[in-house]
Coordinates of N, CA and C in Angstrom, one line a residue:
M1 N -16.9 -2.7 4.4 CA -16.1 -3.7 3.7 C -15.7 -4.8 4.7
K2 N -15.9 -6.0 4.3 CA -15.6 -7.2 5.2 C -14.0 -7.3 5.3
R3 N -13.6 -7.8 6.5 CA -12.2 -7.9 6.7 C -11.5 -8.8 5.7
H4 N -10.5 -8.3 5.1 CA -9.8 -9.0 4.0 C -8.6 -9.8 4.6
K5 N -8.3 -11.0 3.9 CA -7.2 -11.8 4.5 C -5.9 -11.2 4.4
L6 N -5.7 -10.1 3.5 CA -4.4 -9.5 3.4 C -4.2 -8.3 4.5
L7 N -5.3 -8.1 5.3 CA -5.2 -7.1 6.3 C -4.8 -7.7 7.6
P8 N -4.0 -7.0 8.4 CA -3.4 -5.7 8.1 C -2.3 -5.9 7.1
L9 N -2.1 -4.8 6.3 CA -1.1 -4.8 5.3 C 0.3 -4.8 5.9
T10 N 1.2 -5.4 5.1 CA 2.6 -5.3 5.4 C 3.1 -3.9 5.1
E11 N 4.2 -3.6 5.7 CA 4.8 -2.3 5.4 C 5.1 -2.1 3.9
T12 N 5.5 -3.1 3.3 CA 5.8 -3.1 1.8 C 4.5 -2.8 1.0
M13 N 3.4 -3.4 1.4 CA 2.1 -3.2 0.7 C 1.7 -1.8 0.9
H14 N 1.8 -1.3 2.1 CA 1.5 0.1 2.4 C 2.2 1.1 1.5
Y15 N 3.5 0.9 1.4 CA 4.3 1.8 0.6 C 4.0 1.7 -0.9
I16 N 3.7 0.5 -1.4 CA 3.4 0.3 -2.8 C 2.1 1.0 -3.1
L17 N 1.0 0.7 -2.3 CA -0.3 1.4 -2.5 C -0.2 2.9 -2.4
L18 N 0.6 3.4 -1.4 CA 0.7 4.8 -1.3 C 1.5 5.4 -2.5
A19 N 2.5 4.7 -3.0 CA 3.2 5.2 -4.2 C 2.3 5.2 -5.4
L20 N 1.4 4.3 -5.5 CA 0.6 4.1 -6.7 C -0.6 5.0 -6.7
R21 N -0.7 6.0 -5.9 CA -1.7 7.1 -6.0 C -1.5 7.8 -7.3
S22 N -0.3 7.8 -7.8 CA 0.1 8.3 -9.1 C 0.6 7.1 -9.9
P23 N 0.2 7.0 -11.2 CA 0.7 5.8 -12.0 C 2.2 5.7 -12.1
L24 N 2.7 4.5 -11.9 CA 4.2 4.3 -11.9 C 4.5 2.9 -12.5
H25 N 5.6 2.8 -13.1 CA 6.1 1.4 -13.5 C 7.0 0.9 -12.3
G26 N 7.3 -0.4 -12.4 CA 8.0 -1.1 -11.3 C 9.2 -0.4 -10.7
Y27 N 10.2 -0.1 -11.6 CA 11.4 0.6 -11.1 C 11.1 1.9 -10.4
A28 N 10.1 2.6 -11.0 CA 9.7 3.9 -10.4 C 9.0 3.7 -9.0
I29 N 8.3 2.6 -8.9 CA 7.7 2.3 -7.6 C 8.8 2.1 -6.5
M30 N 9.8 1.3 -6.9 CA 10.9 1.0 -6.0 C 11.6 2.3 -5.6
Q31 N 11.8 3.2 -6.5 CA 12.4 4.5 -6.2 C 11.5 5.4 -5.3
E32 N 10.2 5.4 -5.6 CA 9.3 6.2 -4.8 C 9.2 5.7 -3.4
V33 N 9.2 4.4 -3.2 CA 9.1 3.8 -1.9 C 10.4 4.2 -1.1
E34 N 11.5 4.1 -1.7 CA 12.8 4.5 -1.0 C 12.7 6.0 -0.7
T35 N 12.2 6.8 -1.5 CA 12.1 8.3 -1.2 C 11.1 8.5 -0.1
M36 N 9.9 7.9 -0.2 CA 8.9 8.1 0.8 C 9.3 7.7 2.2
S37 N 10.2 6.6 2.2 CA 10.6 6.1 3.5 C 11.9 6.7 4.0
N38 N 12.4 7.8 3.3 CA 13.6 8.4 3.7 C 14.8 7.5 3.6
G39 N 14.7 6.6 2.6 CA 15.8 5.6 2.4 C 15.8 4.4 3.3
E40 N 14.8 4.3 4.2 CA 14.8 3.2 5.1 C 14.2 1.9 4.5
V41 N 13.4 2.0 3.5 CA 12.8 0.8 2.9 C 13.2 0.7 1.5
R42 N 13.8 -0.4 1.2 CA 14.2 -0.7 -0.2 C 13.6 -2.0 -0.6
I43 N 12.8 -2.0 -1.6 CA 12.1 -3.2 -2.0 C 12.8 -3.9 -3.2
A44 N 13.1 -5.1 -3.0 CA 13.8 -5.9 -4.0 C 12.8 -6.2 -5.1
A45 N 13.2 -6.4 -6.3 CA 12.4 -6.7 -7.5 C 11.4 -7.8 -7.3
G46 N 11.9 -8.9 -6.7 CA 11.1 -10.1 -6.5 C 10.0 -9.8 -5.5
T47 N 10.3 -9.1 -4.4 CA 9.3 -8.7 -3.5 C 8.3 -7.8 -4.1
L48 N 8.7 -6.8 -4.9 CA 7.8 -5.9 -5.5 C 6.8 -6.6 -6.4
Y49 N 7.3 -7.5 -7.3 CA 6.5 -8.1 -8.3 C 5.6 -9.2 -7.6
G50 N 6.0 -9.8 -6.5 CA 5.1 -10.7 -5.8 C 3.9 -9.9 -5.2
A51 N 4.3 -8.7 -4.6 CA 3.2 -7.8 -4.0 C 2.3 -7.3 -5.1
I52 N 2.9 -6.9 -6.2 CA 2.0 -6.4 -7.4 C 1.1 -7.5 -7.8
E53 N 1.5 -8.7 -7.9 CA 0.7 -9.8 -8.3 C -0.5 -10.0 -7.4
N54 N -0.3 -9.9 -6.1 CA -1.4 -9.9 -5.1 C -2.3 -8.7 -5.2
L55 N -1.7 -7.6 -5.4 CA -2.5 -6.3 -5.4 C -3.4 -6.4 -6.7
L56 N -2.9 -6.9 -7.8 CA -3.7 -7.0 -9.0 C -4.8 -8.0 -8.8
K57 N -4.5 -9.2 -8.2 CA -5.4 -10.2 -8.0 C -6.6 -9.7 -7.2
Y58 N -6.4 -8.9 -6.2 CA -7.5 -8.4 -5.4 C -8.1 -7.0 -5.9
N59 N -7.7 -6.6 -7.1 CA -8.2 -5.4 -7.7 C -7.9 -4.2 -6.9
W60 N -6.8 -4.2 -6.2 CA -6.4 -3.0 -5.4 C -5.6 -2.0 -6.3
I61 N -5.0 -2.6 -7.3 CA -4.3 -1.8 -8.3 C -4.7 -2.4 -9.7
I62 N -4.4 -1.6 -10.7 CA -4.7 -2.0 -12.1 C -3.5 -1.6 -13.0
L63 N -3.4 -2.2 -14.1 CA -2.5 -1.8 -15.2 C -3.1 -0.7 -15.9
V64 N -2.4 0.3 -16.3 CA -2.9 1.5 -17.0 C -2.0 1.6 -18.3
P65 N -2.6 2.2 -19.4 CA -1.9 2.4 -20.6 C -0.5 3.1 -20.4
S66 N 0.5 2.7 -21.1 CA 1.8 3.4 -21.0 C 2.3 3.8 -22.4
D67 N 3.1 4.9 -22.4 CA 3.7 5.3 -23.7 C 4.8 4.4 -24.1
D68 N 5.4 3.6 -23.2 CA 6.5 2.7 -23.4 C 5.9 1.3 -23.3
P69 N 5.8 0.6 -24.4 CA 5.3 -0.8 -24.3 C 6.1 -1.8 -23.6
R70 N 7.4 -1.4 -23.3 CA 8.2 -2.3 -22.5 C 8.0 -2.2 -21.0
R71 N 7.3 -1.2 -20.6 CA 7.0 -1.0 -19.1 C 5.5 -1.2 -18.8
K72 N 5.3 -1.9 -17.7 CA 3.9 -2.0 -17.2 C 3.8 -0.9 -16.1
V73 N 2.7 -0.1 -16.3 CA 2.4 1.0 -15.4 C 1.2 0.6 -14.6
Y74 N 1.2 0.9 -13.3 CA 0.1 0.5 -12.4 C -0.4 1.8 -11.7
R75 N -1.6 1.7 -11.2 CA -2.1 2.7 -10.3 C -3.1 2.1 -9.4
I76 N -3.4 2.7 -8.3 CA -4.3 2.2 -7.3 C -5.7 2.4 -7.8
T77 N -6.6 1.5 -7.3 CA -8.0 1.5 -7.7 C -8.8 2.2 -6.5
D78 N -10.1 2.4 -6.7 CA -10.9 2.9 -5.6 C -11.0 1.9 -4.5
E79 N -11.0 0.6 -4.8 CA -11.0 -0.4 -3.7 C -9.6 -0.3 -3.0
G80 N -8.5 -0.1 -3.7 CA -7.2 0.0 -3.0 C -7.2 1.3 -2.1
L81 N -7.8 2.3 -2.6 CA -7.9 3.5 -1.7 C -8.7 3.3 -0.5
E82 N -9.8 2.5 -0.6 CA -10.6 2.1 0.6 C -9.8 1.3 1.6
I83 N -8.9 0.4 1.1 CA -8.0 -0.4 1.9 C -7.1 0.5 2.7
L84 N -6.5 1.5 2.0 CA -5.6 2.5 2.6 C -6.4 3.2 3.7
E85 N -7.6 3.6 3.5 CA -8.4 4.3 4.5 C -8.6 3.4 5.7
I86 N -9.0 2.2 5.5 CA -9.1 1.2 6.6 C -7.9 1.2 7.4
E87 N -6.7 1.0 6.7 CA -5.5 0.9 7.4 C -5.1 2.2 8.1
K88 N -5.4 3.4 7.5 CA -5.2 4.7 8.1 C -5.9 4.8 9.4
R89 N -7.2 4.4 9.4 CA -8.0 4.4 10.7 C -7.3 3.5 11.8
R90 N -6.9 2.4 11.3 CA -6.2 1.4 12.3 C -5.0 2.1 12.9
F91 N -4.1 2.7 12.0 CA -2.9 3.3 12.5 C -3.2 4.5 13.4
M92 N -4.3 5.3 13.0 CA -4.6 6.4 13.9 C -5.0 6.0 15.3
H93 N -5.7 4.9 15.3 CA -6.1 4.3 16.6 C -4.9 3.9 17.4
I94 N -4.0 3.2 16.8 CA -2.7 2.8 17.4 C -2.0 4.1 17.9
L95 N -1.9 5.1 17.1 CA -1.2 6.3 17.4 C -1.8 6.9 18.6
S96 N -3.2 6.9 18.7 CA -3.9 7.5 19.8 C -3.5 6.8 21.1
L97 N -3.2 5.5 21.0 CA -2.8 4.7 22.2 C -1.4 5.2 22.7
Y98 N -0.5 5.5 21.8 CA 0.8 6.0 22.1 C 0.6 7.4 22.8
E99 N -0.3 8.2 22.4 CA -0.5 9.5 22.9 C -1.4 9.6 24.1
G100 N -1.9 8.4 24.6 CA -2.7 8.3 25.8 C -4.1 8.7 25.5
G101 N -4.6 8.7 24.3 CA -5.9 9.2 24.0 C -7.0 8.1 24.1
F102 N -6.6 6.9 24.6 CA -7.6 5.8 24.7 C -7.7 5.5 26.2
N103 N -8.9 5.6 26.7 CA -9.2 5.2 28.1 C -9.7 3.9 28.2
D104 N -9.0 3.0 28.8 CA -9.5 1.6 29.0 C -10.1 1.5 30.4
E105 N -11.5 1.4 30.5 CA -12.2 1.4 31.7 C -11.9 0.1 32.5
K106 N -11.3 -0.9 31.9 CA -11.1 -2.2 32.5 C -9.9 -2.1 33.5
A107 N -9.1 -1.1 33.3 CA -7.9 -1.0 34.2 C -8.1 -0.7 35.6

């Protein structure tokens, strides 16, 4: 996959995509992000819906049928999962640098 202009993802985008591995509506996404981050990340509604708009635009998430017509429910797509995998590899590399697992022969 070619490098995408939204990469690297923001912290907010990471949490939203991770939360949407299961279908959720907007308020439930905000709650899940807060839970996943141990209360350290709270997404405002405007921020959430701006991010959702971008994620829908790039087909990283989709709307799914809901029992409640008043709520829009979203879930991650296969392409969104690929983006998470790209970002996971990037973070694993960074983590390896913290742990001294990368030898730079230029030093």
